[in-house]
Amino acid sequence: MTSVDTMAGRIAQIQQRIADACARAGRAPDSVVLLPVSKTFDVDAIREAMALGLTRFGENKTQEIRQKSAALAGQGLQWVLIGHLQTNKARDAARDATEVQSLDRADLAEALHRRLVNEGRTLDVLIQVKTSSEPSKFGMAPDDVPAFLRLIAADFPTLHVKGLMTLAVNSPDPEAVRACFRTLRELRDRLQGEHIAGVSLDRLSMGMSGDFELAIEEGSTEVRIGTAIFGARTYPDPQ
Ligand SMILES: *Cc1c(COP(=O)(O)O)cnc(C)c1O
């Protein structure tokens, strides 16, 4: 296994597994985007990834985006916030994030919109949906998503909805994990039938190091991969 024990080798292996999962699902290999998740890793690790052509990184905390984007300024990097966002950090996200995938409630949407108006910016967002019953997971209940999309479309024009995001249940049972991904896709399919003006639901961000192949089989367009690229995180990072 020494051949994959470099970042280049690990990324190549992930790309191959993405391509294989796409083939099994009868999908085009370029229908799934890899989002490398650099949370908790330092700028040296990000530089190593940049040297391999990666320019877009997932982070869990606005503070880390701020520090890393300052250290790596001017290099055309994109910072994607995937972690739970407190409303009092909306200003930081509106200023520093390229995209937020963890939008899960109306007061956060309102706070982001207000800050984005101040910054003169718009922001691509995904709605984080809770597809499992695990109390530790964030996300909006599926039933609440239709009204939330209408609220954003009507009242918060700086927020450009591009799709949905979820974290599957932590379970050794692949069918339990698959059910979470399927719930997100079926919700998306139903919502697309409602044709809410200004809302796109093309993107489904689902799948992490331990479950991305199942997610691809269920329709993921974006897999968020941390450990399998950067290695084990040395300090815990609550989701
Ligand atoms: C940490 C994290 C990931 C990546 O997890 P790995 O298991 O390290 O691939 C993906 N999505 C979210 C929301 C995360 O917080």
Short mmCIF file of N, CA, C and O and ligand atoms in Angstrom, two decimals, residues 37 39 60 82-83 165 167 207-210 224-228 233 237-239, ligand 1:
data_model
loop_
_atom_site.label_atom_id
_atom_site.label_comp_id
_atom_site.label_asym_id
_atom_site.label_seq_id
_atom_site.Cartn_x
_atom_site.Cartn_y
_atom_site.Cartn_z
N VAL A 37 -11.73 18.18 2.22
CA VAL A 37 -12.07 18.82 3.50
C VAL A 37 -10.79 18.96 4.33
O VAL A 37 -10.25 17.99 4.85
N LYS A 39 -10.32 20.83 7.07
CA LYS A 39 -10.53 21.27 8.46
C LYS A 39 -9.52 20.63 9.40
O LYS A 39 -9.22 19.43 9.26
N ASN A 60 -14.82 23.68 8.56
CA ASN A 60 -15.94 23.66 9.50
C ASN A 60 -16.13 24.94 10.29
O ASN A 60 -17.16 25.12 10.90
N ILE A 82 -18.73 23.99 5.63
CA ILE A 82 -19.58 22.81 5.70
C ILE A 82 -20.02 22.51 7.13
O ILE A 82 -20.82 21.61 7.34
N GLY A 83 -19.47 23.23 8.11
CA GLY A 83 -19.79 22.95 9.51
C GLY A 83 -20.92 23.82 10.02
O GLY A 83 -21.30 24.82 9.40
N MET A 165 -27.65 19.44 1.16
CA MET A 165 -26.50 18.74 1.76
C MET A 165 -26.99 17.91 2.93
O MET A 165 -27.95 18.29 3.60
N LEU A 167 -25.53 14.83 6.12
CA LEU A 167 -24.61 13.85 6.71
C LEU A 167 -25.44 12.62 7.01
O LEU A 167 -26.48 12.73 7.66
N GLY A 207 -21.92 12.31 1.19
CA GLY A 207 -20.86 11.31 1.14
C GLY A 207 -19.57 11.86 1.70
O GLY A 207 -19.17 12.99 1.38
N MET A 208 -18.93 11.09 2.61
CA MET A 208 -17.66 11.45 3.23
C MET A 208 -16.71 10.26 3.04
O MET A 208 -17.03 9.31 2.33
N SER A 209 -15.54 10.31 3.70
CA SER A 209 -14.54 9.26 3.46
C SER A 209 -15.11 7.86 3.63
O SER A 209 -14.78 6.94 2.88
N GLY A 210 -15.98 7.68 4.64
CA GLY A 210 -16.44 6.34 4.98
C GLY A 210 -17.65 5.86 4.20
O GLY A 210 -18.02 4.68 4.29
N ARG A 224 -17.58 15.02 0.08
CA ARG A 224 -16.73 15.85 0.96
C ARG A 224 -15.75 14.92 1.67
O ARG A 224 -16.14 14.17 2.56
N ILE A 225 -14.49 14.96 1.24
CA ILE A 225 -13.53 13.95 1.70
C ILE A 225 -12.40 14.60 2.50
O ILE A 225 -11.63 15.41 1.96
N GLY A 226 -12.31 14.25 3.77
CA GLY A 226 -11.24 14.76 4.62
C GLY A 226 -10.19 13.71 4.88
O GLY A 226 -9.11 13.68 4.28
N THR A 227 -10.52 12.80 5.81
CA THR A 227 -9.57 11.78 6.28
C THR A 227 -8.88 11.02 5.15
O THR A 227 -7.67 10.78 5.21
N ALA A 228 -9.61 10.63 4.14
CA ALA A 228 -9.03 9.78 3.09
C ALA A 228 -8.04 10.54 2.22
O ALA A 228 -7.29 9.93 1.47
N ARG A 233 -7.56 13.12 11.63
CA ARG A 233 -7.46 14.41 12.33
C ARG A 233 -6.97 14.17 13.76
O ARG A 233 -7.39 13.22 14.41
N ASP A 237 -13.46 17.16 15.96
CA ASP A 237 -14.09 18.29 15.30
C ASP A 237 -15.58 18.03 15.21
O ASP A 237 -16.05 17.38 14.30
N PRO A 238 -16.33 18.53 16.17
CA PRO A 238 -17.75 18.21 16.18
C PRO A 238 -18.47 18.73 14.95
O PRO A 238 -18.11 19.76 14.42
N GLN A 239 -19.45 17.98 14.48
CA GLN A 239 -20.19 18.38 13.29
C GLN A 239 -21.45 19.11 13.71
O GLN A 239 -22.22 19.52 12.93
C1 LIG B 1 -15.42 16.51 8.58
C2 LIG B 1 -16.52 16.54 7.61
C3 LIG B 1 -16.43 15.84 6.39
C4 LIG B 1 -15.25 14.96 6.02
O1 LIG B 1 -15.22 13.82 6.83
P1 LIG B 1 -14.18 12.62 6.57
O2 LIG B 1 -14.83 11.47 7.23
O3 LIG B 1 -12.90 13.03 7.19
O4 LIG B 1 -14.05 12.46 5.10
C5 LIG B 1 -17.49 15.95 5.52
N1 LIG B 1 -18.58 16.69 5.79
C6 LIG B 1 -18.69 17.39 6.94
C7 LIG B 1 -19.90 18.20 7.18
C8 LIG B 1 -17.68 17.33 7.89
O5 LIG B 1 -17.81 18.02 9.03
#
